[in-house]
Amino acid sequence: MTTAHTPTAPATTTSRGTGVVLMSGSALSNQTGAAIGALAFDTLTPAGVVAIRQWIAAVALLATTRPRWREFTRAQWRLVLALAGVFAIINLALYSAVDRIGLGLAVTLEFLGPLTVALAGSRRRIDLACALLAGAGVAVLMRPQPSTDYLGMGLALLAAVCWACYILLNRALGRSLPGAQGTATACGLSGLVFVPIGIGVLATHPPTGPALGCAITAGVLSSAVPFLCDALALRHVTAPLFAIVMSLNPVLAATTGLLILDQHLDTTQWAAITAIVAANTTTILTRR
């Protein structure tokens, strides 16, 4: 999940290509960071890894945006606090889901959040078809099996709800605050929430050097790098193209989960992930 920026139309094919490379790098960095962070779960727990990730994200965002807090109105602070709450929940829910059901399935279910926002209120037949296709994919992923972990799936769906809330809150903040000031402030407040959580986890789960290295790497690759890449990419591509490339995140998550975490998906699960990605991409491509 990345912050919102104002996209500008690409001027040339070369510019578009640069944007696609940056977006692809952002998505790959995000999922690689999540996979590396998962390597530290046994030592630091998902909460400990999320705490370190949130601290790194807060430092990176606040340093690059430098929000003017004294100029915030009471209404703007309410939106910022709501977004901070979303930030505090979404990554903890997602990483806890990754720990239980794997990276590919967790990220795929999380992507139902932005897809739901895109489809909400639409009466177009193509959007209804996309909703049915995505629903079929979810039904396949959540079908009862001896190994089905419904708590893990529920956590991933909670992350999806949070992502939908993030999109709506970020839109509201974007209309009232310039740049990413609101998002950066919310991320900073979320980082503060994780201070006692992180201290408690680190006190009861003594960190090792490799585990800390994995958690810090996750923070850099899943927060700082995507933020910078997305900010640069949106100078070269349109918002729909950006969304299409980002919709490939579930596939990248499943691939990095396989390569880094040795998490294998069966053919049916790959088909369900493909269906959800296809539904998201079709929704974007057919927008007017």
PDB file of C-alpha atoms in Angstrom:
ATOM      1  CA  MET A   1       0.000   0.000   0.000  1.00  0.00           C
ATOM      2  CA  THR A   2       1.361   3.352  -1.012  1.00  0.00           C
ATOM      3  CA  THR A   3       0.425   6.973  -0.606  1.00  0.00           C
ATOM      4  CA  ALA A   4      -1.560   8.925  -3.150  1.00  0.00           C
ATOM      5  CA  HIS A   5       0.062  11.382  -5.499  1.00  0.00           C
ATOM      6  CA  THR A   6      -1.291  13.473  -8.337  1.00  0.00           C
ATOM      7  CA  PRO A   7      -0.586  11.694 -11.623  1.00  0.00           C
ATOM      8  CA  THR A   8       0.499  13.488 -14.750  1.00  0.00           C
ATOM      9  CA  ALA A   9      -0.040  12.127 -18.234  1.00  0.00           C
ATOM     10  CA  PRO A  10       3.042  10.579 -19.830  1.00  0.00           C
ATOM     11  CA  ALA A  11       4.557  12.645 -22.612  1.00  0.00           C
ATOM     12  CA  THR A  12       6.328   9.902 -24.588  1.00  0.00           C
ATOM     13  CA  THR A  13       6.549   6.159 -24.934  1.00  0.00           C
ATOM     14  CA  THR A  14       9.945   6.301 -23.242  1.00  0.00           C
ATOM     15  CA  SER A  15       8.432   8.183 -20.334  1.00  0.00           C
ATOM     16  CA  ARG A  16       5.665   5.600 -20.072  1.00  0.00           C
ATOM     17  CA  GLY A  17       8.231   2.817 -20.108  1.00  0.00           C
ATOM     18  CA  THR A  18      10.149   4.497 -17.307  1.00  0.00           C
ATOM     19  CA  GLY A  19       6.966   4.715 -15.272  1.00  0.00           C
ATOM     20  CA  VAL A  20       6.142   1.042 -15.798  1.00  0.00           C
ATOM     21  CA  VAL A  21       9.653   0.016 -14.752  1.00  0.00           C
ATOM     22  CA  LEU A  22       9.366   2.134 -11.589  1.00  0.00           C
ATOM     23  CA  MET A  23       5.926   0.705 -10.762  1.00  0.00           C
ATOM     24  CA  SER A  24       7.092  -2.844 -11.357  1.00  0.00           C
ATOM     25  CA  GLY A  25      10.082  -2.191  -9.130  1.00  0.00           C
ATOM     26  CA  SER A  26       7.777  -0.783  -6.462  1.00  0.00           C
ATOM     27  CA  ALA A  27       5.493  -3.818  -6.511  1.00  0.00           C
ATOM     28  CA  LEU A  28       8.391  -6.281  -6.525  1.00  0.00           C
ATOM     29  CA  SER A  29      10.125  -4.395  -3.703  1.00  0.00           C
ATOM     30  CA  ASN A  30       6.921  -4.352  -1.645  1.00  0.00           C
ATOM     31  CA  GLN A  31       6.302  -8.088  -1.912  1.00  0.00           C
ATOM     32  CA  THR A  32       9.969  -9.022  -1.531  1.00  0.00           C
ATOM     33  CA  GLY A  33      10.087  -6.938   1.631  1.00  0.00           C
ATOM     34  CA  ALA A  34       7.015  -8.687   2.990  1.00  0.00           C
ATOM     35  CA  ALA A  35       8.531 -12.096   2.254  1.00  0.00           C
ATOM     36  CA  ILE A  36      11.828 -11.181   3.914  1.00  0.00           C
ATOM     37  CA  GLY A  37       9.949  -9.781   6.900  1.00  0.00           C
ATOM     38  CA  ALA A  38       8.126 -13.094   7.247  1.00  0.00           C
ATOM     39  CA  LEU A  39      11.480 -14.782   7.793  1.00  0.00           C
ATOM     40  CA  ALA A  40      11.640 -12.970  11.151  1.00  0.00           C
ATOM     41  CA  PHE A  41       8.181 -14.019  12.359  1.00  0.00           C
ATOM     42  CA  ASP A  42       9.446 -16.956  14.415  1.00  0.00           C
ATOM     43  CA  THR A  43      11.806 -14.676  16.352  1.00  0.00           C
ATOM     44  CA  LEU A  44      10.023 -11.315  16.473  1.00  0.00           C
ATOM     45  CA  THR A  45       6.396 -12.351  15.799  1.00  0.00           C
ATOM     46  CA  PRO A  46       4.373 -10.518  13.113  1.00  0.00           C
ATOM     47  CA  ALA A  47       3.658  -7.680  15.582  1.00  0.00           C
ATOM     48  CA  GLY A  48       7.363  -7.065  16.140  1.00  0.00           C
ATOM     49  CA  VAL A  49       8.112  -6.991  12.412  1.00  0.00           C
ATOM     50  CA  VAL A  50       5.185  -4.639  11.785  1.00  0.00           C
ATOM     51  CA  ALA A  51       6.368  -2.315  14.555  1.00  0.00           C
ATOM     52  CA  ILE A  52       9.806  -1.976  12.979  1.00  0.00           C
ATOM     53  CA  ARG A  53       8.255  -1.534   9.537  1.00  0.00           C
ATOM     54  CA  GLN A  54       5.943   1.208  10.829  1.00  0.00           C
ATOM     55  CA  TRP A  55       8.830   3.071  12.468  1.00  0.00           C
ATOM     56  CA  ILE A  56      10.847   3.033   9.249  1.00  0.00           C
ATOM     57  CA  ALA A  57       7.829   4.107   7.199  1.00  0.00           C
ATOM     58  CA  ALA A  58       7.098   6.970   9.602  1.00  0.00           C
ATOM     59  CA  VAL A  59      10.669   8.279   9.466  1.00  0.00           C
ATOM     60  CA  ALA A  60      10.780   8.015   5.658  1.00  0.00           C
ATOM     61  CA  LEU A  61       7.435   9.729   5.065  1.00  0.00           C
ATOM     62  CA  LEU A  62       7.850  12.489   7.643  1.00  0.00           C
ATOM     63  CA  ALA A  63      11.364  13.259   6.407  1.00  0.00           C
ATOM     64  CA  THR A  64      10.248  13.580   2.776  1.00  0.00           C
ATOM     65  CA  THR A  65       6.972  15.469   3.265  1.00  0.00           C
ATOM     66  CA  ARG A  66       7.634  17.625   6.354  1.00  0.00           C
ATOM     67  CA  PRO A  67       3.944  18.274   7.183  1.00  0.00           C
ATOM     68  CA  ARG A  68       2.897  21.622   8.667  1.00  0.00           C
ATOM     69  CA  TRP A  69       0.920  20.369  11.664  1.00  0.00           C
ATOM     70  CA  ARG A  70       0.102  23.802  13.060  1.00  0.00           C
ATOM     71  CA  GLU A  71      -1.902  24.569   9.927  1.00  0.00           C
ATOM     72  CA  PHE A  72      -4.104  21.472  10.224  1.00  0.00           C
ATOM     73  CA  THR A  73      -7.760  22.149  11.061  1.00  0.00           C
ATOM     74  CA  ARG A  74      -9.788  20.104  13.537  1.00  0.00           C
ATOM     75  CA  ALA A  75     -11.606  18.374  10.673  1.00  0.00           C
ATOM     76  CA  GLN A  76      -8.298  17.487   9.031  1.00  0.00           C
ATOM     77  CA  TRP A  77      -6.958  16.073  12.291  1.00  0.00           C
ATOM     78  CA  ARG A  78     -10.045  13.844  12.569  1.00  0.00           C
ATOM     79  CA  LEU A  79      -9.292  12.381   9.142  1.00  0.00           C
ATOM     80  CA  VAL A  80      -5.617  11.974  10.042  1.00  0.00           C
ATOM     81  CA  LEU A  81      -6.471  10.135  13.265  1.00  0.00           C
ATOM     82  CA  ALA A  82      -8.871   7.839  11.418  1.00  0.00           C
ATOM     83  CA  LEU A  83      -6.198   7.069   8.831  1.00  0.00           C
ATOM     84  CA  ALA A  84      -3.653   6.441  11.600  1.00  0.00           C
ATOM     85  CA  GLY A  85      -6.011   3.839  13.034  1.00  0.00           C
ATOM     86  CA  VAL A  86      -6.275   2.199   9.616  1.00  0.00           C
ATOM     87  CA  PHE A  87      -2.484   2.135   9.297  1.00  0.00           C
ATOM     88  CA  ALA A  88      -2.165   0.563  12.732  1.00  0.00           C
ATOM     89  CA  ILE A  89      -4.539  -2.260  11.824  1.00  0.00           C
ATOM     90  CA  ILE A  90      -3.856  -3.017   8.168  1.00  0.00           C
ATOM     91  CA  ASN A  91      -0.224  -4.127   8.301  1.00  0.00           C
ATOM     92  CA  LEU A  92      -0.687  -6.041  11.556  1.00  0.00           C
ATOM     93  CA  ALA A  93      -3.701  -7.847  10.073  1.00  0.00           C
ATOM     94  CA  LEU A  94      -1.886  -8.557   6.813  1.00  0.00           C
ATOM     95  CA  TYR A  95       1.357  -9.808   8.379  1.00  0.00           C
ATOM     96  CA  SER A  96      -0.602 -11.952  10.840  1.00  0.00           C
ATOM     97  CA  ALA A  97      -2.483 -13.396   7.859  1.00  0.00           C
ATOM     98  CA  VAL A  98       0.778 -14.016   5.996  1.00  0.00           C
ATOM     99  CA  ASP A  99       2.007 -15.962   9.035  1.00  0.00           C
ATOM    100  CA  ARG A 100      -1.051 -18.220   8.907  1.00  0.00           C
ATOM    101  CA  ILE A 101      -2.020 -18.638   5.235  1.00  0.00           C
ATOM    102  CA  GLY A 102       1.029 -17.514   3.268  1.00  0.00           C
ATOM    103  CA  LEU A 103       1.962 -14.383   1.375  1.00  0.00           C
ATOM    104  CA  GLY A 104       0.217 -15.096  -1.924  1.00  0.00           C
ATOM    105  CA  LEU A 105      -3.220 -15.856  -0.481  1.00  0.00           C
ATOM    106  CA  ALA A 106      -3.044 -13.038   2.084  1.00  0.00           C
ATOM    107  CA  VAL A 107      -2.164 -10.353  -0.460  1.00  0.00           C
ATOM    108  CA  THR A 108      -4.757 -11.647  -2.938  1.00  0.00           C
ATOM    109  CA  LEU A 109      -7.549 -11.396  -0.363  1.00  0.00           C
ATOM    110  CA  GLU A 110      -6.270  -7.978   0.732  1.00  0.00           C
ATOM    111  CA  PHE A 111      -6.621  -6.718  -2.864  1.00  0.00           C
ATOM    112  CA  LEU A 112     -10.375  -7.202  -2.608  1.00  0.00           C
ATOM    113  CA  GLY A 113     -10.378  -3.852  -0.763  1.00  0.00           C
ATOM    114  CA  PRO A 114      -9.448  -1.615  -3.706  1.00  0.00           C
ATOM    115  CA  LEU A 115     -11.474  -3.806  -6.061  1.00  0.00           C
ATOM    116  CA  THR A 116     -14.578  -3.286  -3.914  1.00  0.00           C
ATOM    117  CA  VAL A 117     -14.031   0.477  -3.918  1.00  0.00           C
ATOM    118  CA  ALA A 118     -13.708   0.424  -7.707  1.00  0.00           C
ATOM    119  CA  LEU A 119     -16.913  -1.590  -8.135  1.00  0.00           C
ATOM    120  CA  ALA A 120     -19.008   0.097  -5.432  1.00  0.00           C
ATOM    121  CA  GLY A 121     -22.102   1.789  -6.780  1.00  0.00           C
ATOM    122  CA  SER A 122     -21.475   0.718 -10.375  1.00  0.00           C
ATOM    123  CA  ARG A 123     -24.402  -0.542 -12.449  1.00  0.00           C
ATOM    124  CA  ARG A 124     -22.400  -1.574 -15.510  1.00  0.00           C
ATOM    125  CA  ARG A 125     -22.757  -5.170 -16.611  1.00  0.00           C
ATOM    126  CA  ILE A 126     -19.004  -5.536 -17.043  1.00  0.00           C
ATOM    127  CA  ASP A 127     -18.474  -4.498 -13.425  1.00  0.00           C
ATOM    128  CA  LEU A 128     -21.082  -7.011 -12.267  1.00  0.00           C
ATOM    129  CA  ALA A 129     -19.265  -9.693 -14.253  1.00  0.00           C
ATOM    130  CA  CYS A 130     -15.963  -8.644 -12.656  1.00  0.00           C
ATOM    131  CA  ALA A 131     -17.523  -8.785  -9.196  1.00  0.00           C
ATOM    132  CA  LEU A 132     -18.830 -12.301  -9.904  1.00  0.00           C
ATOM    133  CA  LEU A 133     -15.431 -13.388 -11.245  1.00  0.00           C
ATOM    134  CA  ALA A 134     -13.639 -12.033  -8.171  1.00  0.00           C
ATOM    135  CA  GLY A 135     -16.285 -13.607  -5.932  1.00  0.00           C
ATOM    136  CA  ALA A 136     -15.708 -16.963  -7.598  1.00  0.00           C
ATOM    137  CA  GLY A 137     -11.992 -16.613  -6.995  1.00  0.00           C
ATOM    138  CA  VAL A 138     -12.567 -15.850  -3.323  1.00  0.00           C
ATOM    139  CA  ALA A 139     -14.955 -18.797  -2.988  1.00  0.00           C
ATOM    140  CA  VAL A 140     -12.287 -21.103  -4.384  1.00  0.00           C
ATOM    141  CA  LEU A 141      -9.592 -19.730  -2.062  1.00  0.00           C
ATOM    142  CA  MET A 142     -11.856 -20.024   0.984  1.00  0.00           C
ATOM    143  CA  ARG A 143     -13.409 -23.403   0.150  1.00  0.00           C
ATOM    144  CA  PRO A 144     -13.514 -25.772   3.134  1.00  0.00           C
ATOM    145  CA  GLN A 145     -10.490 -28.050   3.345  1.00  0.00           C
ATOM    146  CA  PRO A 146      -8.760 -29.867   6.204  1.00  0.00           C
ATOM    147  CA  SER A 147      -5.978 -27.253   6.118  1.00  0.00           C
ATOM    148  CA  THR A 148      -8.205 -24.194   5.716  1.00  0.00           C
ATOM    149  CA  ASP A 149      -7.260 -21.447   8.181  1.00  0.00           C
ATOM    150  CA  TYR A 150     -10.318 -19.231   8.479  1.00  0.00           C
ATOM    151  CA  LEU A 151      -8.719 -16.977  11.077  1.00  0.00           C
ATOM    152  CA  GLY A 152      -5.886 -16.219   8.675  1.00  0.00           C
ATOM    153  CA  MET A 153      -8.359 -15.545   5.873  1.00  0.00           C
ATOM    154  CA  GLY A 154     -10.410 -13.357   8.178  1.00  0.00           C
ATOM    155  CA  LEU A 155      -7.314 -11.305   9.007  1.00  0.00           C
ATOM    156  CA  ALA A 156      -6.570 -10.891   5.288  1.00  0.00           C
ATOM    157  CA  LEU A 157     -10.149  -9.727   4.697  1.00  0.00           C
ATOM    158  CA  LEU A 158      -9.782  -7.290   7.607  1.00  0.00           C
ATOM    159  CA  ALA A 159      -6.720  -5.904   5.812  1.00  0.00           C
ATOM    160  CA  ALA A 160      -8.894  -5.590   2.675  1.00  0.00           C
ATOM    161  CA  VAL A 161     -11.490  -3.571   4.589  1.00  0.00           C
ATOM    162  CA  CYS A 162      -8.721  -1.353   5.942  1.00  0.00           C
ATOM    163  CA  TRP A 163      -7.312  -0.818   2.456  1.00  0.00           C
ATOM    164  CA  ALA A 164     -10.739   0.272   1.214  1.00  0.00           C
ATOM    165  CA  CYS A 165     -10.962   2.691   4.158  1.00  0.00           C
ATOM    166  CA  TYR A 166      -7.441   3.905   3.384  1.00  0.00           C
ATOM    167  CA  ILE A 167      -8.440   4.769  -0.183  1.00  0.00           C
ATOM    168  CA  LEU A 168     -11.547   6.691   0.908  1.00  0.00           C
ATOM    169  CA  LEU A 169      -9.775   8.533   3.743  1.00  0.00           C
ATOM    170  CA  ASN A 170      -6.789   9.353   1.550  1.00  0.00           C
ATOM    171  CA  ARG A 171      -9.091  10.851  -1.072  1.00  0.00           C
ATOM    172  CA  ALA A 172     -10.650  13.077   1.554  1.00  0.00           C
ATOM    173  CA  LEU A 173      -7.257  14.104   2.913  1.00  0.00           C
ATOM    174  CA  GLY A 174      -5.933  14.732  -0.592  1.00  0.00           C
ATOM    175  CA  ARG A 175      -8.723  17.235  -1.183  1.00  0.00           C
ATOM    176  CA  SER A 176      -7.985  19.165   2.003  1.00  0.00           C
ATOM    177  CA  LEU A 177      -4.202  18.882   2.461  1.00  0.00           C
ATOM    178  CA  PRO A 178      -1.475  19.355  -0.169  1.00  0.00           C
ATOM    179  CA  GLY A 179       0.806  16.494  -1.111  1.00  0.00           C
ATOM    180  CA  ALA A 180       1.091  13.580   1.293  1.00  0.00           C
ATOM    181  CA  GLN A 181       1.095  15.626   4.503  1.00  0.00           C
ATOM    182  CA  GLY A 182      -1.957  13.872   5.914  1.00  0.00           C
ATOM    183  CA  THR A 183      -0.735  10.403   5.026  1.00  0.00           C
ATOM    184  CA  ALA A 184       2.723  11.066   6.468  1.00  0.00           C
ATOM    185  CA  THR A 185       1.265  12.390   9.710  1.00  0.00           C
ATOM    186  CA  ALA A 186      -1.065   9.404  10.019  1.00  0.00           C
ATOM    187  CA  CYS A 187       1.858   7.072   9.434  1.00  0.00           C
ATOM    188  CA  GLY A 188       3.836   8.876  12.140  1.00  0.00           C
ATOM    189  CA  LEU A 189       0.992   8.541  14.627  1.00  0.00           C
ATOM    190  CA  SER A 190       0.651   4.871  13.755  1.00  0.00           C
ATOM    191  CA  GLY A 191       4.351   4.475  14.433  1.00  0.00           C
ATOM    192  CA  LEU A 192       3.814   5.940  17.899  1.00  0.00           C
ATOM    193  CA  VAL A 193       1.039   3.417  18.552  1.00  0.00           C
ATOM    194  CA  PHE A 194       3.521   0.636  17.839  1.00  0.00           C
ATOM    195  CA  VAL A 195       6.153   1.957  20.260  1.00  0.00           C
ATOM    196  CA  PRO A 196       4.751   0.156  23.347  1.00  0.00           C
ATOM    197  CA  ILE A 197       3.802  -2.854  21.208  1.00  0.00           C
ATOM    198  CA  GLY A 198       7.256  -3.066  19.729  1.00  0.00           C
ATOM    199  CA  ILE A 199       8.985  -2.623  23.093  1.00  0.00           C
ATOM    200  CA  GLY A 200       6.796  -5.327  24.626  1.00  0.00           C
ATOM    201  CA  VAL A 201       7.484  -7.757  21.794  1.00  0.00           C
ATOM    202  CA  LEU A 202      11.228  -7.115  21.784  1.00  0.00           C
ATOM    203  CA  ALA A 203      11.335  -7.522  25.572  1.00  0.00           C
ATOM    204  CA  THR A 204       9.606 -10.915  25.498  1.00  0.00           C
ATOM    205  CA  HIS A 205      11.144 -12.099  22.212  1.00  0.00           C
ATOM    206  CA  PRO A 206      14.857 -11.188  22.307  1.00  0.00           C
ATOM    207  CA  PRO A 207      15.815 -10.213  18.754  1.00  0.00           C
ATOM    208  CA  THR A 208      18.695 -11.799  16.902  1.00  0.00           C
ATOM    209  CA  GLY A 209      20.863  -9.985  14.380  1.00  0.00           C
ATOM    210  CA  PRO A 210      19.426 -11.818  11.363  1.00  0.00           C
ATOM    211  CA  ALA A 211      15.835 -11.263  12.534  1.00  0.00           C
ATOM    212  CA  LEU A 212      16.395  -7.539  13.048  1.00  0.00           C
ATOM    213  CA  GLY A 213      18.066  -7.382   9.656  1.00  0.00           C
ATOM    214  CA  CYS A 214      15.035  -9.022   8.028  1.00  0.00           C
ATOM    215  CA  ALA A 215      12.590  -6.680   9.796  1.00  0.00           C
ATOM    216  CA  ILE A 216      14.584  -3.572   8.860  1.00  0.00           C
ATOM    217  CA  THR A 217      14.898  -4.790   5.270  1.00  0.00           C
ATOM    218  CA  ALA A 218      11.137  -5.320   5.189  1.00  0.00           C
ATOM    219  CA  GLY A 219      10.609  -1.756   6.375  1.00  0.00           C
ATOM    220  CA  VAL A 220      12.875  -0.332   3.693  1.00  0.00           C
ATOM    221  CA  LEU A 221      11.652  -2.517   0.821  1.00  0.00           C
ATOM    222  CA  SER A 222       7.949  -2.424   1.725  1.00  0.00           C
ATOM    223  CA  SER A 223       7.692   1.235   2.759  1.00  0.00           C
ATOM    224  CA  ALA A 224      10.511   3.599   1.771  1.00  0.00           C
ATOM    225  CA  VAL A 225      11.318   2.152  -1.671  1.00  0.00           C
ATOM    226  CA  PRO A 226       7.693   1.826  -2.890  1.00  0.00           C
ATOM    227  CA  PHE A 227       6.888   5.363  -1.712  1.00  0.00           C
ATOM    228  CA  LEU A 228       9.793   6.811  -3.706  1.00  0.00           C
ATOM    229  CA  CYS A 229       9.145   4.642  -6.789  1.00  0.00           C
ATOM    230  CA  ASP A 230       5.419   5.423  -6.838  1.00  0.00           C
ATOM    231  CA  ALA A 231       6.027   9.143  -6.445  1.00  0.00           C
ATOM    232  CA  LEU A 232       8.379   9.090  -9.439  1.00  0.00           C
ATOM    233  CA  ALA A 233       6.239   6.690 -11.500  1.00  0.00           C
ATOM    234  CA  LEU A 234       3.117   8.850 -11.304  1.00  0.00           C
ATOM    235  CA  ARG A 235       5.015  11.613 -13.080  1.00  0.00           C
ATOM    236  CA  HIS A 236       5.255   9.378 -16.133  1.00  0.00           C
ATOM    237  CA  VAL A 237       2.025   7.363 -16.272  1.00  0.00           C
ATOM    238  CA  THR A 238      -1.709   7.863 -15.923  1.00  0.00           C
ATOM    239  CA  ALA A 239      -3.626   6.709 -12.864  1.00  0.00           C
ATOM    240  CA  PRO A 240      -5.354   3.796 -14.712  1.00  0.00           C
ATOM    241  CA  LEU A 241      -2.036   2.391 -15.959  1.00  0.00           C
ATOM    242  CA  PHE A 242      -0.623   2.737 -12.461  1.00  0.00           C
ATOM    243  CA  ALA A 243      -3.572   0.798 -11.037  1.00  0.00           C
ATOM    244  CA  ILE A 244      -3.233  -1.953 -13.663  1.00  0.00           C
ATOM    245  CA  VAL A 245       0.422  -2.582 -12.871  1.00  0.00           C
ATOM    246  CA  MET A 246      -0.317  -2.493  -9.138  1.00  0.00           C
ATOM    247  CA  SER A 247      -3.035  -5.099  -9.623  1.00  0.00           C
ATOM    248  CA  LEU A 248      -0.292  -7.623 -10.378  1.00  0.00           C
ATOM    249  CA  ASN A 249       0.787  -7.547  -6.716  1.00  0.00           C
ATOM    250  CA  PRO A 250      -1.019 -10.824  -5.835  1.00  0.00           C
ATOM    251  CA  VAL A 251       0.911 -12.662  -8.546  1.00  0.00           C
ATOM    252  CA  LEU A 252       4.195 -11.143  -7.365  1.00  0.00           C
ATOM    253  CA  ALA A 253       3.295 -11.999  -3.768  1.00  0.00           C
ATOM    254  CA  ALA A 254       2.628 -15.621  -4.662  1.00  0.00           C
ATOM    255  CA  THR A 255       5.874 -15.781  -6.647  1.00  0.00           C
ATOM    256  CA  THR A 256       8.059 -14.241  -3.935  1.00  0.00           C
ATOM    257  CA  GLY A 257       6.329 -16.453  -1.362  1.00  0.00           C
ATOM    258  CA  LEU A 258       7.355 -19.451  -3.428  1.00  0.00           C
ATOM    259  CA  LEU A 259      10.941 -18.339  -4.046  1.00  0.00           C
ATOM    260  CA  ILE A 260      11.784 -16.894  -0.608  1.00  0.00           C
ATOM    261  CA  LEU A 261       9.450 -18.683   1.787  1.00  0.00           C
ATOM    262  CA  ASP A 262       8.948 -21.966  -0.110  1.00  0.00           C
ATOM    263  CA  GLN A 263       5.169 -21.465   0.048  1.00  0.00           C
ATOM    264  CA  HIS A 264       3.605 -23.590  -2.686  1.00  0.00           C
ATOM    265  CA  LEU A 265       0.149 -23.001  -4.162  1.00  0.00           C
ATOM    266  CA  ASP A 266      -1.794 -25.598  -6.094  1.00  0.00           C
ATOM    267  CA  THR A 267      -3.179 -25.088  -9.596  1.00  0.00           C
ATOM    268  CA  THR A 268      -6.643 -24.217  -8.291  1.00  0.00           C
ATOM    269  CA  GLN A 269      -5.272 -21.492  -6.032  1.00  0.00           C
ATOM    270  CA  TRP A 270      -3.224 -20.002  -8.872  1.00  0.00           C
ATOM    271  CA  ALA A 271      -6.379 -19.984 -11.030  1.00  0.00           C
ATOM    272  CA  ALA A 272      -8.322 -18.186  -8.273  1.00  0.00           C
ATOM    273  CA  ILE A 273      -5.588 -15.563  -7.882  1.00  0.00           C
ATOM    274  CA  THR A 274      -5.557 -15.051 -11.658  1.00  0.00           C
ATOM    275  CA  ALA A 275      -9.346 -14.592 -11.651  1.00  0.00           C
ATOM    276  CA  ILE A 276      -9.167 -11.856  -8.995  1.00  0.00           C
ATOM    277  CA  VAL A 277      -6.310 -10.077 -10.806  1.00  0.00           C
ATOM    278  CA  ALA A 278      -8.224 -10.318 -14.087  1.00  0.00           C
ATOM    279  CA  ALA A 279     -11.358  -8.862 -12.466  1.00  0.00           C
ATOM    280  CA  ASN A 280      -9.385  -5.916 -11.097  1.00  0.00           C
ATOM    281  CA  THR A 281      -7.586  -5.264 -14.396  1.00  0.00           C
ATOM    282  CA  THR A 282     -10.781  -5.481 -16.448  1.00  0.00           C
ATOM    283  CA  THR A 283     -12.534  -3.040 -14.142  1.00  0.00           C
ATOM    284  CA  ILE A 284      -9.731  -0.515 -14.636  1.00  0.00           C
ATOM    285  CA  LEU A 285      -9.404  -1.003 -18.408  1.00  0.00           C
ATOM    286  CA  THR A 286     -13.115  -0.518 -19.048  1.00  0.00           C
ATOM    287  CA  ARG A 287     -13.418   2.685 -17.012  1.00  0.00           C
ATOM    288  CA  ARG A 288     -14.335   5.818 -18.937  1.00  0.00           C
TER     289      ARG A 288
END
